[in-house]
Tab-separated table of C-alpha atoms in Angstrom:
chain	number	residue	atom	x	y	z
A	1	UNK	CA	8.856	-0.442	-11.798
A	2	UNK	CA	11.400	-1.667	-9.557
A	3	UNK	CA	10.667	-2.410	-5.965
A	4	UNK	CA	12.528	-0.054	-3.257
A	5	UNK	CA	15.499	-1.663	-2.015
A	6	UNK	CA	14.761	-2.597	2.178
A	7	UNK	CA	17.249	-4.944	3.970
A	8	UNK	CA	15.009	-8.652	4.878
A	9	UNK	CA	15.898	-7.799	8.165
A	10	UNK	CA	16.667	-6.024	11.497
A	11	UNK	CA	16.727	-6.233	15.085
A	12	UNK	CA	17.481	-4.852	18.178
A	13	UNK	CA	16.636	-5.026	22.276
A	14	UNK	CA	14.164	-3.266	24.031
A	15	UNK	CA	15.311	0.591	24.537
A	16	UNK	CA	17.723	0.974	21.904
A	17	UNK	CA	17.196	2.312	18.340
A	18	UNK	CA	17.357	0.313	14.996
A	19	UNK	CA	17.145	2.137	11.174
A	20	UNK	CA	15.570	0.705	8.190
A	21	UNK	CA	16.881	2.139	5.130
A	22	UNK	CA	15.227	2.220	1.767
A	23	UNK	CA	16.691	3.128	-1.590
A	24	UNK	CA	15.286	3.492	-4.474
A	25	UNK	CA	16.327	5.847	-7.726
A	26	UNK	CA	15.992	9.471	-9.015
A	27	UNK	CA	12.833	8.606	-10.763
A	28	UNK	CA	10.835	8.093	-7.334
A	29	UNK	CA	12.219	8.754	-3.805
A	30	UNK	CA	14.954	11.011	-4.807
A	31	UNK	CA	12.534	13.320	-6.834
A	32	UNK	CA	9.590	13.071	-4.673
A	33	UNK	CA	8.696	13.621	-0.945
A	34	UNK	CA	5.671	11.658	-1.008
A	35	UNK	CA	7.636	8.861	0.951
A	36	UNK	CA	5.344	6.542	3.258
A	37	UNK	CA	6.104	4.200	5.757
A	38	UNK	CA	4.131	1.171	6.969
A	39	UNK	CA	3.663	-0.963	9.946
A	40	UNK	CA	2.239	-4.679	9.756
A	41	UNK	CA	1.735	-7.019	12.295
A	42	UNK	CA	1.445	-10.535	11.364
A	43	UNK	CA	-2.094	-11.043	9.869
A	44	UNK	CA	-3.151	-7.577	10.462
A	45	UNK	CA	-3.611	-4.689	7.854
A	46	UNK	CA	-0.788	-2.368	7.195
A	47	UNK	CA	-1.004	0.965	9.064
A	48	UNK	CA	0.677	4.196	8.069
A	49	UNK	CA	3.432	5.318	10.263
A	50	UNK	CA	4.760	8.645	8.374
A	51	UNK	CA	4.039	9.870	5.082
A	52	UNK	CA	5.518	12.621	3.417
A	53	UNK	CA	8.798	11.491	4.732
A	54	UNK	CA	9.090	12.716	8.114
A	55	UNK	CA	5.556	13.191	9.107
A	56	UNK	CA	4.101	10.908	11.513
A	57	UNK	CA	-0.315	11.105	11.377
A	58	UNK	CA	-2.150	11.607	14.826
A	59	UNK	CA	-1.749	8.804	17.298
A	60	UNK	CA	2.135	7.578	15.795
A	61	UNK	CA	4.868	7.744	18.790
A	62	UNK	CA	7.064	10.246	18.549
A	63	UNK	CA	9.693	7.421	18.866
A	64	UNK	CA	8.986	6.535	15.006
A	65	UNK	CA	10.415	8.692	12.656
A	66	UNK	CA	11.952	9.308	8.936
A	67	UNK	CA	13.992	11.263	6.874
A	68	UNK	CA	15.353	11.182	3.245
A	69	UNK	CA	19.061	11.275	1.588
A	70	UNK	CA	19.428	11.686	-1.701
A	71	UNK	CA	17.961	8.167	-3.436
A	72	UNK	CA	17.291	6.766	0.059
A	73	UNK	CA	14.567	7.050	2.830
A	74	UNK	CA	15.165	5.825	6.498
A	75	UNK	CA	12.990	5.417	9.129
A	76	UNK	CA	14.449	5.217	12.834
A	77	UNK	CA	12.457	3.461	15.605
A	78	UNK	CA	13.621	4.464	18.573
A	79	UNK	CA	13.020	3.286	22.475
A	80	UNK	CA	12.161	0.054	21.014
A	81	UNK	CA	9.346	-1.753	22.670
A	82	UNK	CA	8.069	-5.061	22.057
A	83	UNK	CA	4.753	-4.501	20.307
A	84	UNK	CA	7.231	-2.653	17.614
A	85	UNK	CA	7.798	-5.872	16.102
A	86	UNK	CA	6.186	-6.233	12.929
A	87	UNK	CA	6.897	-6.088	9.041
A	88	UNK	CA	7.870	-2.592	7.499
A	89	UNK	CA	6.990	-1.342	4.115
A	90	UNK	CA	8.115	1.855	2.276
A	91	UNK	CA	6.705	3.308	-0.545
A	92	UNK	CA	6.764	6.439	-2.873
A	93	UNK	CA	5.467	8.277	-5.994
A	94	UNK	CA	7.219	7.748	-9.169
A	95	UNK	CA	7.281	9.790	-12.511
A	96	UNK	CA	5.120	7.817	-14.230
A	97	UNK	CA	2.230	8.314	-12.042
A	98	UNK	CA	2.920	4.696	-10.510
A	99	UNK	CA	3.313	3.748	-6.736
A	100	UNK	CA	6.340	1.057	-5.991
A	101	UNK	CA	6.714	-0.514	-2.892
A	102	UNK	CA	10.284	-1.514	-1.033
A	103	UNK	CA	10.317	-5.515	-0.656
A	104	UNK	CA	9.698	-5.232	3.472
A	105	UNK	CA	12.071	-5.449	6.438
A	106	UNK	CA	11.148	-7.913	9.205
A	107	UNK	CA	12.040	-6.093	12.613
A	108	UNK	CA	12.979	-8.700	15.226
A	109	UNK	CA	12.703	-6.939	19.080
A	110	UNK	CA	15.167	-9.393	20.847
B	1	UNK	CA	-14.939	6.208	11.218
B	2	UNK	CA	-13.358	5.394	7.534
B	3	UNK	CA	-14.506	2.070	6.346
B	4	UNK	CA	-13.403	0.374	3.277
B	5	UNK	CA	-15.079	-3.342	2.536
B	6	UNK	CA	-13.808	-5.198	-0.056
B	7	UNK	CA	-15.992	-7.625	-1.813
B	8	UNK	CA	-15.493	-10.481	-4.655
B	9	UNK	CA	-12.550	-12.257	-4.409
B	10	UNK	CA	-12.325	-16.182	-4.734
B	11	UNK	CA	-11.338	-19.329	-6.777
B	12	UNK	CA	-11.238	-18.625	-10.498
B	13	UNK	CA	-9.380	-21.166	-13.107
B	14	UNK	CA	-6.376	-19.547	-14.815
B	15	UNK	CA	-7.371	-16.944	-17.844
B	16	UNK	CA	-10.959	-16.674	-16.035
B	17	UNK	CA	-11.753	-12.935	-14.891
B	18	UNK	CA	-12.901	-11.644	-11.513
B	19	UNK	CA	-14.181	-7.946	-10.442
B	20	UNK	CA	-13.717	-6.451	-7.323
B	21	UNK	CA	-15.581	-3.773	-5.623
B	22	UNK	CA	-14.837	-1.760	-2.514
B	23	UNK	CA	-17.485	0.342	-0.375
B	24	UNK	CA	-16.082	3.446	0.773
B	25	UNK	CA	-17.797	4.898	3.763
B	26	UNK	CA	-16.870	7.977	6.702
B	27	UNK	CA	-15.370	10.448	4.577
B	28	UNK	CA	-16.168	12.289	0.942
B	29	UNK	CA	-15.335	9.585	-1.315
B	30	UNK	CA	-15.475	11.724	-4.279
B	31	UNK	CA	-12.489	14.134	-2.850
B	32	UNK	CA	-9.933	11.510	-2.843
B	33	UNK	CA	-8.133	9.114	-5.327
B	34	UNK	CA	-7.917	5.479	-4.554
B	35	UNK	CA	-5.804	2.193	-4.897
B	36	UNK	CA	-5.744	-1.410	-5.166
B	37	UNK	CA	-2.836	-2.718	-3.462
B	38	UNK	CA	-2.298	-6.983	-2.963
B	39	UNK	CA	-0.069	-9.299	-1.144
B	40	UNK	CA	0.904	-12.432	-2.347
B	41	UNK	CA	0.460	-15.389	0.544
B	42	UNK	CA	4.025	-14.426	2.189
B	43	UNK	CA	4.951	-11.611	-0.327
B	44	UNK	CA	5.480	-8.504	0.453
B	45	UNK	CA	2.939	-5.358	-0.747
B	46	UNK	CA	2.652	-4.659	-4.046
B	47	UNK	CA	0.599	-1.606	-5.730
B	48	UNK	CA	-1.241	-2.785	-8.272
B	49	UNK	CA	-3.861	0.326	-9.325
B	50	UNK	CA	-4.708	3.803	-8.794
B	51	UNK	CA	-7.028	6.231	-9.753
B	52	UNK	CA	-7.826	10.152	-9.253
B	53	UNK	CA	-10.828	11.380	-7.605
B	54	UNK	CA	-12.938	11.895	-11.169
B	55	UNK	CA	-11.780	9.138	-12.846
B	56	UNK	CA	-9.666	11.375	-14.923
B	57	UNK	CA	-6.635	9.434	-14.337
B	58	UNK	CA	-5.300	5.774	-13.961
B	59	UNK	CA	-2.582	4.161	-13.306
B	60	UNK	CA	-1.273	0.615	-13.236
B	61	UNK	CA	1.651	-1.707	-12.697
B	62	UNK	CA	3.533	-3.277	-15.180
B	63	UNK	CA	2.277	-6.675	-14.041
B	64	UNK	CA	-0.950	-5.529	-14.806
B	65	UNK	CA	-1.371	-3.295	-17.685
B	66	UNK	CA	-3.927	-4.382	-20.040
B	67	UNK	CA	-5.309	-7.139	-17.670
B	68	UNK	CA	-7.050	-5.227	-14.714
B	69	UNK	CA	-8.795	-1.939	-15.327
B	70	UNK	CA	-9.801	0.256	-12.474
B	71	UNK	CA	-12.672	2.707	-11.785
B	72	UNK	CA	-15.266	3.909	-9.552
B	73	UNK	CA	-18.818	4.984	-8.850
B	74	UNK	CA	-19.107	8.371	-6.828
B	75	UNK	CA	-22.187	8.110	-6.595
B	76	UNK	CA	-22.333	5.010	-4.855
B	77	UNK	CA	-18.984	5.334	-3.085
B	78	UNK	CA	-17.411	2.733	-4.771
B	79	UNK	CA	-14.418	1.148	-6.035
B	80	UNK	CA	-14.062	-1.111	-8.531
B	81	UNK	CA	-11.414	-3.782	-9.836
B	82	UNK	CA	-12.226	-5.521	-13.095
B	83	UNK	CA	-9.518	-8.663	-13.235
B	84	UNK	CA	-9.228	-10.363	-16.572
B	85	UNK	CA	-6.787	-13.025	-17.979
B	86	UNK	CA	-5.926	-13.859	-14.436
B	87	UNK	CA	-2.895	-16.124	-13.904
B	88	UNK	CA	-1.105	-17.925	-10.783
B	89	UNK	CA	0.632	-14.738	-9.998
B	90	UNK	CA	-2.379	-12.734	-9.219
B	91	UNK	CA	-3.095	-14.684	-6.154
B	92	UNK	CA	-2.907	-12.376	-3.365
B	93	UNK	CA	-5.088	-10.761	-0.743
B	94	UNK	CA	-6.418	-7.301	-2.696
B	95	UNK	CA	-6.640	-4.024	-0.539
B	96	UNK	CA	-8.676	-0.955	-1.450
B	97	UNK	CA	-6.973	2.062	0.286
B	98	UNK	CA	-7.602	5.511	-0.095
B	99	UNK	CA	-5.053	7.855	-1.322
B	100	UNK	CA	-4.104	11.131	0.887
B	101	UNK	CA	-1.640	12.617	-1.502
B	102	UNK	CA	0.324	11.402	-4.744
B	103	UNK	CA	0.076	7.846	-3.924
B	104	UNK	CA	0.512	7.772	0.132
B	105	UNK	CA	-1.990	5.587	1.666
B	106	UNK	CA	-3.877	6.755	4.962
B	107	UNK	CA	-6.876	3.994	5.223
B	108	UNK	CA	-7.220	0.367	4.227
B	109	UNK	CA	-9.561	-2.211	3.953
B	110	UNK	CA	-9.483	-5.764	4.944
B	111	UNK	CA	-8.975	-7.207	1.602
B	112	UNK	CA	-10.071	-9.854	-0.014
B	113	UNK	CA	-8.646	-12.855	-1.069
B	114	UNK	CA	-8.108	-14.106	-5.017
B	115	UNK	CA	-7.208	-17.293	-5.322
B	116	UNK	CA	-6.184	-18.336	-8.780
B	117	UNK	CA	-5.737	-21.935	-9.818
B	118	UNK	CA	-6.950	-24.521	-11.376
């Protein structure tokens, strides 16, 4: 039960777009399309931003969304804004019934 | 309005055990599965439990197996987390969240905060 692979970090200025990547292996995201993405302010609760890889749930900006590759998930913030700043989490279904997590990427709006 | 309190977290020595429970209120609890997800003080999440809507299934991570057991009370919307042979490691703040499909979380609660040291 390895955690998804998410880069510590990204940035980028108000307006333009940034991608977080996450990678895992055949045995979760390549194999399933229950792929989730999370937002989470500092000291707040996570929130989901799209599940089922591209899908974003009522109220998400249409700026936020995801797709899959292969082995690897991506989610693509776009028209950045300020209040986008906050810690991301993927996460998917595995083969053995588990759920595993990617390690979080810190988005920095400059 | 979906509402998920968690309840029972605090100080325990190492090896000491701890449950947690979770009320579940604003939507049929029995018609959807349910997790127990934590997050170490600066740590990232980490999925820790799961289980299906009639108990029929469970699930747990490695880090886990053997130690917590998970389960739940439809009848009085509730979630449970039974913790033993906690160590250092298990400090975290533990969410309930309910599960909308294979594992993807739509709700959380507030968590609650395990603290384990002696």
């Amino acid at each position: 039960q390895s955690a998804l692979t998410q880069p510590p970090s990204v940035s980028g200025s108000p307006g333009q777009s940034v991608t977080i990547s996450c990678t895992g292996t055949s045995s979760d995201v390549g194999s399933y399309s229950r792929v989730c993405w999370y937002q989470q302010p500092p000291g707040t609760v996570p929130k989901l931003m799209i599940y089922d890889v591209s899908h974003r749930p009522s109220g998400v900006p249409d700026r936020f969304s995801g797709s899959k590759s292969g082995n690897t998930a991506s989610l693509t913030i776009s028209g950045l804004q300020a209040e986008d700043e906050a810690d991301y989490y993927c996460s998917s279904y595995t083969s053995s019934g588990t759920v595993v997590f990617g390690g979080g990427t810190k988005l920095t709006v400059l | 309005e979906v509402q998920l309190v968690e309840s029972g977290g605090g100080l325990v020595p190492p090896g000491r055990s701890l449950r947690l429970s979770c009320a579940a209120s604003g939507f049929t609890f029995d018609d959807y599965g349910m997790h127990w997800v934590r997050q170490g003080p600066g740590k990232g999440l980490e999925w820790v439990s799961g289980i299906t809507w009639n108990s029929g299934s469970t699930a747990y991570a490695d880090s886990v197996k053997g130690r917590f057991t998970i389960s739940r009370d439809n009848a009085k919307n509730s979630l449970y987390l039974q913790m033993n042979s906690l160590r250092a490691e298990d400090t975290a703040l533990y969410y309930c969240a309910k599960d909308m499909g294979e594992g993807s979380v739509d709700y959380w609660g507030q968590g609650t905060l395990v603290i384990v040291s002696s």
